[in-house]
Amino acid sequence: MGKFLKIVIGLVVILVLVVGAGIAAIMLLVDPNDYRDEIAQKVRENTGRELTLGGDLGLSVFPWLGLTLNNASLSNAPGFGDAPFIEVGEVEIRVKLMPLLSSQLEMETTRLIGLKLNLARDEAGHSNWDDLTDGDRHDDDQRDRDQGGDGEALAGLAIGGIEIRDAALTWDDRQNKQRYAIENLDLTTGAIGGGRPVDLALGFDIDSNEPEMAGRIELSGRVTADHDAGKMAIAGIELKADLKGAGLPGGTLDATLGADLAADMARQTASLTNLRLATLGIEVTGQVEAQKLHDAPQVNGQLAVAEFGLASLVAWLGIELPENVQADKLGRAKLDATFTATEKNADLQKLVVAIAGGMLEAQVKVANLKEPSATGTLAISNLNPRVLLAATGQALDTADPSALTSLNLKSGFSGSRDHVEFKGLDLSLDQSKLTGTINVRNFAKPSIRFGLNLDAIDADRYLPPPAEAPPPAAATPGAGAVAAAELPLEMLRALDIDGTLKIGKLKVYNVNSSKIVLRLTASNGQLRLNPAKAAMYDGRYQGNIGLDVRSDTPKLSLNESLTGVQVGPLLRDLTGKEEKLVGKAQVTTKLTARGSTPEAIQKTLNGTAAFSFTDGAVKGVNLAKMIRDAKATLGGKPAASSNEPEQTDFSVLSGTAKITNGLVDNRDLTMKSPAFRVAGAGTADLPKQQVDYLVKASIVGTSKGQGGKELASLKGITVPVRIKGALTDPGFSVDVAALATDQVKQRAAEELDKALQKQLGGSTATEGDSGSGSSTEDALMKGLKGLLGN
């Protein structure tokens, strides 16, 4: 046995000496530079490309099997320019020789300096590496099978590290017109192998045209990998990005991301813990876990965003704020979210956003992520809209400073990429409550359907103070349409709406109404408000209002009526002044107009109107007193003082009007009272806001009613009253000249009749008496003197 061992040891020694001698011979006798041309020729034969070896080739055998390469390049594919496909300044690879005999791979730090790789795709979609990968893979697979499959696996792997410095990578996609360039790429690692953690550091400059951006990205961490157990972890991940460019929201991104990553392939799980993201003054923390990575991946996570300023977020998103909005006054917000997601569905169990003193909470479930549809709930509590608007720099001046200070909302919703519906909507704004449903389809051209109920609202609280914006005379929706500002035609043409709004009580421009029903339809440039109904001032309003904006000149149609409305309180509330007219009103209008401004609408207003007022009075003028004063003036006497109210009572006041291009023409005004019968005619010019009207009041034979006893002596006399001046504040006057003429004619006829009766019926003069003609003339003059002298 001992002799046998000596023989074996001797053989081993001889083998070592032979191997050592062979290695020495290779080192001394073989110069790899002598084979440069053969290597280049072999590459040319196999690839059709030129391999250029500009520097020396270095070869070492023991104890390291090593290769060094300097200034080498490989030409590009035909049609992709003269720049090399790949070039490298220096490559050094060293493998320990002896461990290879036991299937152990031990490498020293591998160095790659000055690598430049140019990848490209032409307009036809061909890449500049297709010719390097289009070989017959079937032959390769057959060769693998002939050699026994995959071969014997390495028993161990150890690499001293990887060092890549000053590398560059270019991707030029001419088909999609995209170009990316990475330069100054540095990658270093610690020793790899033995299950030990490996430090990793990567950094590079990037320049991209789609999206347009440029800057520096750096990544570091400690990698631990257990290949046998299928586990990997990266601890202390630090990712930094400093980028600028028009392709980034806000034109810049300065962000830092930190986390710990762990993956277990055997259990099909992965987790991202200790997540920290800092950018734009926003700090995000949280964790994310993934399960069933190979079967049906499911992701769970929690994210929290610490309080941050909205100004930085708006700036980064590139939102253009109105000129009057100051970015530094946008306020602050914070967020908390919990979510679950699979490859098909997502579930946001909790989303909480704090902003403007209030809280927004939401729960959302998303089904079919490829064609997503969502359901959920939304709640807003204690939001102060005034604070939110003030935070955006918008000045808010309302008649009631306490308006817009409280908003609460609860609603369920469902939706998709092109649809959203709010069901069970319950919104409270200050003291008003709105409930109902809203449905919106086709976001590109929204189709809106709604059914809403508002319990009560005082809209005047939300309007500017009256001193700053005097309310227009708009007691009805139709009047409001005429008084509206210039119409936004493009917006109106795009509307597709069908909905009904019911309001329990409404106050707007100090006009009160209740039991309001408004149905709005809009389609293809035609809008209609029908029915428009309301109870107001002991009566009813009914309206049918249309607006056609299909052409450049809008067309307006108004068909409205007031039934049993007490016009006095209505006018008093609307104007804020003492009413000019009281009584129960019956009013109907059928009007059309054209134009997009109030002025144009008034100038083109055409149609008819009819009105009837009962048991009322015209205030501001006492017709009975004016007639008595005029009678006194005719008799040369002063007007008597009186404490009577300045109003003219009537039992009925009615008439019709024809409107032509804004000129209201009335020819049949009729007013009846116990003492008067009034007829009138005249015009009201709406564009010029002027009125010219003549009212003729006839005294009837009665002692009843307003001033009846005092006017009995003027029975049958017609008194003309001229109404002229500004439409909102006209002047009233008696046409004294006409009154005198009419009175003289009537009294002269009476006196003449008396004189003739006396002369012809009771005279004792003889036939042919020369004094008869003189007597008749005297009688006539006496009658006239009696009238004028009274």
mmCIF file of N, CA, C and O in Angstrom, residues 593-637:
data_model
loop_
_atom_site.group_PDB
_atom_site.id
_atom_site.type_symbol
_atom_site.label_atom_id
_atom_site.label_comp_id
_atom_site.label_asym_id
_atom_site.label_seq_id
_atom_site.Cartn_x
_atom_site.Cartn_y
_atom_site.Cartn_z
ATOM 1 N N ALA A 593 -87.143 86.776 -29.477
ATOM 2 C CA ALA A 593 -86.058 87.760 -29.594
ATOM 3 C C ALA A 593 -84.850 87.071 -30.206
ATOM 4 O O ALA A 593 -84.754 85.842 -30.236
ATOM 5 N N ARG A 594 -83.918 87.884 -30.671
ATOM 6 C CA ARG A 594 -82.678 87.372 -31.247
ATOM 7 C C ARG A 594 -81.509 88.153 -30.678
ATOM 8 O O ARG A 594 -81.625 89.345 -30.385
ATOM 9 N N GLY A 595 -80.372 87.468 -30.525
ATOM 10 C CA GLY A 595 -79.171 88.139 -30.040
ATOM 11 C C GLY A 595 -78.568 87.414 -28.860
ATOM 12 O O GLY A 595 -79.203 86.557 -28.236
ATOM 13 N N SER A 596 -77.337 87.782 -28.551
ATOM 14 C CA SER A 596 -76.630 87.133 -27.439
ATOM 15 C C SER A 596 -76.310 88.094 -26.309
ATOM 16 O O SER A 596 -75.654 87.713 -25.346
ATOM 17 N N THR A 597 -76.776 89.351 -26.413
ATOM 18 C CA THR A 597 -76.555 90.321 -25.346
ATOM 19 C C THR A 597 -77.905 90.897 -24.927
ATOM 20 O O THR A 597 -78.868 90.888 -25.711
ATOM 21 N N PRO A 598 -78.022 91.421 -23.712
ATOM 22 C CA PRO A 598 -79.293 92.025 -23.282
ATOM 23 C C PRO A 598 -79.749 93.132 -24.226
ATOM 24 O O PRO A 598 -80.944 93.259 -24.511
ATOM 25 N N GLU A 599 -78.808 93.942 -24.720
ATOM 26 C CA GLU A 599 -79.181 95.033 -25.613
ATOM 27 C C GLU A 599 -79.771 94.509 -26.908
ATOM 28 O O GLU A 599 -80.800 94.999 -27.402
ATOM 29 N N ALA A 600 -79.118 93.473 -27.490
ATOM 30 C CA ALA A 600 -79.614 92.919 -28.747
ATOM 31 C C ALA A 600 -80.971 92.251 -28.553
ATOM 32 O O ALA A 600 -81.860 92.354 -29.411
ATOM 33 N N ILE A 601 -81.163 91.579 -27.436
ATOM 34 C CA ILE A 601 -82.436 90.909 -27.171
ATOM 35 C C ILE A 601 -83.554 91.933 -27.032
ATOM 36 O O ILE A 601 -84.655 91.762 -27.578
ATOM 37 N N GLN A 602 -83.315 93.034 -26.324
ATOM 38 C CA GLN A 602 -84.350 94.060 -26.164
ATOM 39 C C GLN A 602 -84.709 94.700 -27.504
ATOM 40 O O GLN A 602 -85.879 94.981 -27.781
ATOM 41 N N LYS A 603 -83.728 94.907 -28.367
ATOM 42 C CA LYS A 603 -83.985 95.562 -29.650
ATOM 43 C C LYS A 603 -84.739 94.663 -30.626
ATOM 44 O O LYS A 603 -85.322 95.156 -31.594
ATOM 45 N N THR A 604 -84.705 93.354 -30.404
ATOM 46 C CA THR A 604 -85.375 92.426 -31.327
ATOM 47 C C THR A 604 -86.554 91.722 -30.673
ATOM 48 O O THR A 604 -87.023 90.708 -31.182
ATOM 49 N N LEU A 605 -87.018 92.249 -29.559
ATOM 50 C CA LEU A 605 -88.123 91.625 -28.838
ATOM 51 C C LEU A 605 -89.436 91.844 -29.596
ATOM 52 O O LEU A 605 -89.814 92.981 -29.901
ATOM 53 N N ASN A 606 -90.122 90.762 -29.920
ATOM 54 C CA ASN A 606 -91.383 90.826 -30.656
ATOM 55 C C ASN A 606 -92.380 89.851 -30.032
ATOM 56 O O ASN A 606 -91.987 88.827 -29.475
ATOM 57 N N GLY A 607 -93.698 90.198 -30.171
ATOM 58 C CA GLY A 607 -94.708 89.291 -29.673
ATOM 59 C C GLY A 607 -95.903 90.039 -29.124
ATOM 60 O O GLY A 607 -96.159 91.209 -29.448
ATOM 61 N N THR A 608 -96.640 89.349 -28.265
ATOM 62 C CA THR A 608 -97.847 89.921 -27.681
ATOM 63 C C THR A 608 -97.869 89.689 -26.180
ATOM 64 O O THR A 608 -97.202 88.769 -25.670
ATOM 65 N N ALA A 609 -98.646 90.508 -25.506
ATOM 66 C CA ALA A 609 -98.829 90.370 -24.063
ATOM 67 C C ALA A 609 -100.250 90.792 -23.716
ATOM 68 O O ALA A 609 -100.847 91.642 -24.399
ATOM 69 N N ALA A 610 -100.780 90.195 -22.673
ATOM 70 C CA ALA A 610 -102.101 90.563 -22.167
ATOM 71 C C ALA A 610 -102.040 90.587 -20.653
ATOM 72 O O ALA A 610 -101.344 89.767 -20.037
ATOM 73 N N PHE A 611 -102.762 91.556 -20.067
ATOM 74 C CA PHE A 611 -102.710 91.674 -18.609
ATOM 75 C C PHE A 611 -104.076 92.078 -18.073
ATOM 76 O O PHE A 611 -104.868 92.747 -18.754
ATOM 77 N N SER A 612 -104.315 91.668 -16.851
ATOM 78 C CA SER A 612 -105.541 92.043 -16.164
ATOM 79 C C SER A 612 -105.242 92.075 -14.672
ATOM 80 O O SER A 612 -104.755 91.089 -14.106
ATOM 81 N N PHE A 613 -105.521 93.238 -14.046
ATOM 82 C CA PHE A 613 -105.328 93.399 -12.609
ATOM 83 C C PHE A 613 -106.686 93.727 -12.004
ATOM 84 O O PHE A 613 -107.428 94.567 -12.539
ATOM 85 N N THR A 614 -107.020 93.093 -10.901
ATOM 86 C CA THR A 614 -108.321 93.311 -10.265
ATOM 87 C C THR A 614 -108.128 93.763 -8.828
ATOM 88 O O THR A 614 -107.143 93.396 -8.161
ATOM 89 N N ASP A 615 -109.107 94.600 -8.400
ATOM 90 C CA ASP A 615 -109.158 95.047 -7.001
ATOM 91 C C ASP A 615 -107.829 95.620 -6.549
ATOM 92 O O ASP A 615 -107.239 95.195 -5.547
ATOM 93 N N GLY A 616 -107.376 96.624 -7.290
ATOM 94 C CA GLY A 616 -106.078 97.171 -6.970
ATOM 95 C C GLY A 616 -106.042 98.677 -7.046
ATOM 96 O O GLY A 616 -107.069 99.362 -6.980
ATOM 97 N N ALA A 617 -104.814 99.184 -7.206
ATOM 98 C CA ALA A 617 -104.627 100.628 -7.266
ATOM 99 C C ALA A 617 -103.325 100.932 -7.977
ATOM 100 O O ALA A 617 -102.366 100.151 -7.902
ATOM 101 N N VAL A 618 -103.312 102.078 -8.668
ATOM 102 C CA VAL A 618 -102.075 102.615 -9.229
ATOM 103 C C VAL A 618 -101.553 103.640 -8.239
ATOM 104 O O VAL A 618 -102.219 104.658 -7.973
ATOM 105 N N LYS A 619 -100.381 103.370 -7.705
ATOM 106 C CA LYS A 619 -99.853 104.254 -6.668
ATOM 107 C C LYS A 619 -98.944 105.315 -7.279
ATOM 108 O O LYS A 619 -98.368 105.120 -8.342
ATOM 109 N N GLY A 620 -98.864 106.437 -6.554
ATOM 110 C CA GLY A 620 -98.040 107.536 -7.029
ATOM 111 C C GLY A 620 -98.839 108.591 -7.755
ATOM 112 O O GLY A 620 -98.313 109.666 -8.072
ATOM 113 N N VAL A 621 -100.096 108.320 -8.058
ATOM 114 C CA VAL A 621 -100.949 109.300 -8.718
ATOM 115 C C VAL A 621 -102.373 109.143 -8.195
ATOM 116 O O VAL A 621 -102.930 108.049 -8.187
ATOM 117 N N ASN A 622 -102.970 110.262 -7.724
ATOM 118 C CA ASN A 622 -104.360 110.286 -7.273
ATOM 119 C C ASN A 622 -105.154 111.012 -8.343
ATOM 120 O O ASN A 622 -105.189 112.242 -8.399
ATOM 121 N N LEU A 623 -105.755 110.240 -9.234
ATOM 122 C CA LEU A 623 -106.437 110.817 -10.384
ATOM 123 C C LEU A 623 -107.602 111.703 -9.957
ATOM 124 O O LEU A 623 -107.853 112.763 -10.541
ATOM 125 N N ALA A 624 -108.332 111.292 -8.930
ATOM 126 C CA ALA A 624 -109.465 112.097 -8.455
ATOM 127 C C ALA A 624 -108.998 113.465 -7.973
ATOM 128 O O ALA A 624 -109.603 114.501 -8.291
ATOM 129 N N LYS A 625 -107.907 113.490 -7.226
ATOM 130 C CA LYS A 625 -107.397 114.759 -6.712
ATOM 131 C C LYS A 625 -106.876 115.632 -7.851
ATOM 132 O O LYS A 625 -107.071 116.856 -7.856
ATOM 133 N N MET A 626 -106.195 115.002 -8.812
ATOM 134 C CA MET A 626 -105.690 115.773 -9.941
ATOM 135 C C MET A 626 -106.825 116.428 -10.703
ATOM 136 O O MET A 626 -106.727 117.580 -11.139
ATOM 137 N N ILE A 627 -107.948 115.717 -10.856
ATOM 138 C CA ILE A 627 -109.092 116.288 -11.574
ATOM 139 C C ILE A 627 -109.710 117.425 -10.771
ATOM 140 O O ILE A 627 -110.067 118.487 -11.313
ATOM 141 N N ARG A 628 -109.829 117.238 -9.459
ATOM 142 C CA ARG A 628 -110.394 118.311 -8.630
ATOM 143 C C ARG A 628 -109.499 119.545 -8.684
ATOM 144 O O ARG A 628 -109.979 120.674 -8.786
ATOM 145 N N ASP A 629 -108.157 119.304 -8.631
ATOM 146 C CA ASP A 629 -107.237 120.433 -8.693
ATOM 147 C C ASP A 629 -107.325 121.133 -10.042
ATOM 148 O O ASP A 629 -107.259 122.375 -10.126
ATOM 149 N N ALA A 630 -107.491 120.329 -11.091
ATOM 150 C CA ALA A 630 -107.607 120.940 -12.423
ATOM 151 C C ALA A 630 -108.892 121.742 -12.535
ATOM 152 O O ALA A 630 -108.939 122.827 -13.139
ATOM 153 N N LYS A 631 -109.978 121.245 -11.963
ATOM 154 C CA LYS A 631 -111.252 121.962 -11.980
ATOM 155 C C LYS A 631 -111.121 123.301 -11.257
ATOM 156 O O LYS A 631 -111.618 124.337 -11.720
ATOM 157 N N ALA A 632 -110.418 123.261 -10.111
ATOM 158 C CA ALA A 632 -110.235 124.499 -9.373
ATOM 159 C C ALA A 632 -109.410 125.493 -10.176
ATOM 160 O O ALA A 632 -109.695 126.696 -10.194
ATOM 161 N N THR A 633 -108.386 125.001 -10.857
ATOM 162 C CA THR A 633 -107.536 125.881 -11.656
ATOM 163 C C THR A 633 -108.331 126.533 -12.770
ATOM 164 O O THR A 633 -108.188 127.722 -13.059
ATOM 165 N N LEU A 634 -109.207 125.750 -13.413
ATOM 166 C CA LEU A 634 -110.040 126.305 -14.476
ATOM 167 C C LEU A 634 -110.985 127.368 -13.941
ATOM 168 O O LEU A 634 -111.355 128.307 -14.653
ATOM 169 N N GLY A 635 -111.404 127.192 -12.698
ATOM 170 C CA GLY A 635 -112.318 128.170 -12.098
ATOM 171 C C GLY A 635 -111.596 129.313 -11.437
ATOM 172 O O GLY A 635 -112.224 130.156 -10.781
ATOM 173 N N GLY A 636 -110.254 129.322 -11.558
ATOM 174 C CA GLY A 636 -109.501 130.413 -10.968
ATOM 175 C C GLY A 636 -109.375 130.321 -9.477
ATOM 176 O O GLY A 636 -109.115 131.325 -8.807
ATOM 177 N N LYS A 637 -109.504 129.116 -8.953
ATOM 178 C CA LYS A 637 -109.423 128.924 -7.508
ATOM 179 C C LYS A 637 -108.198 128.080 -7.171
ATOM 180 O O LYS A 637 -107.748 127.271 -7.984
#
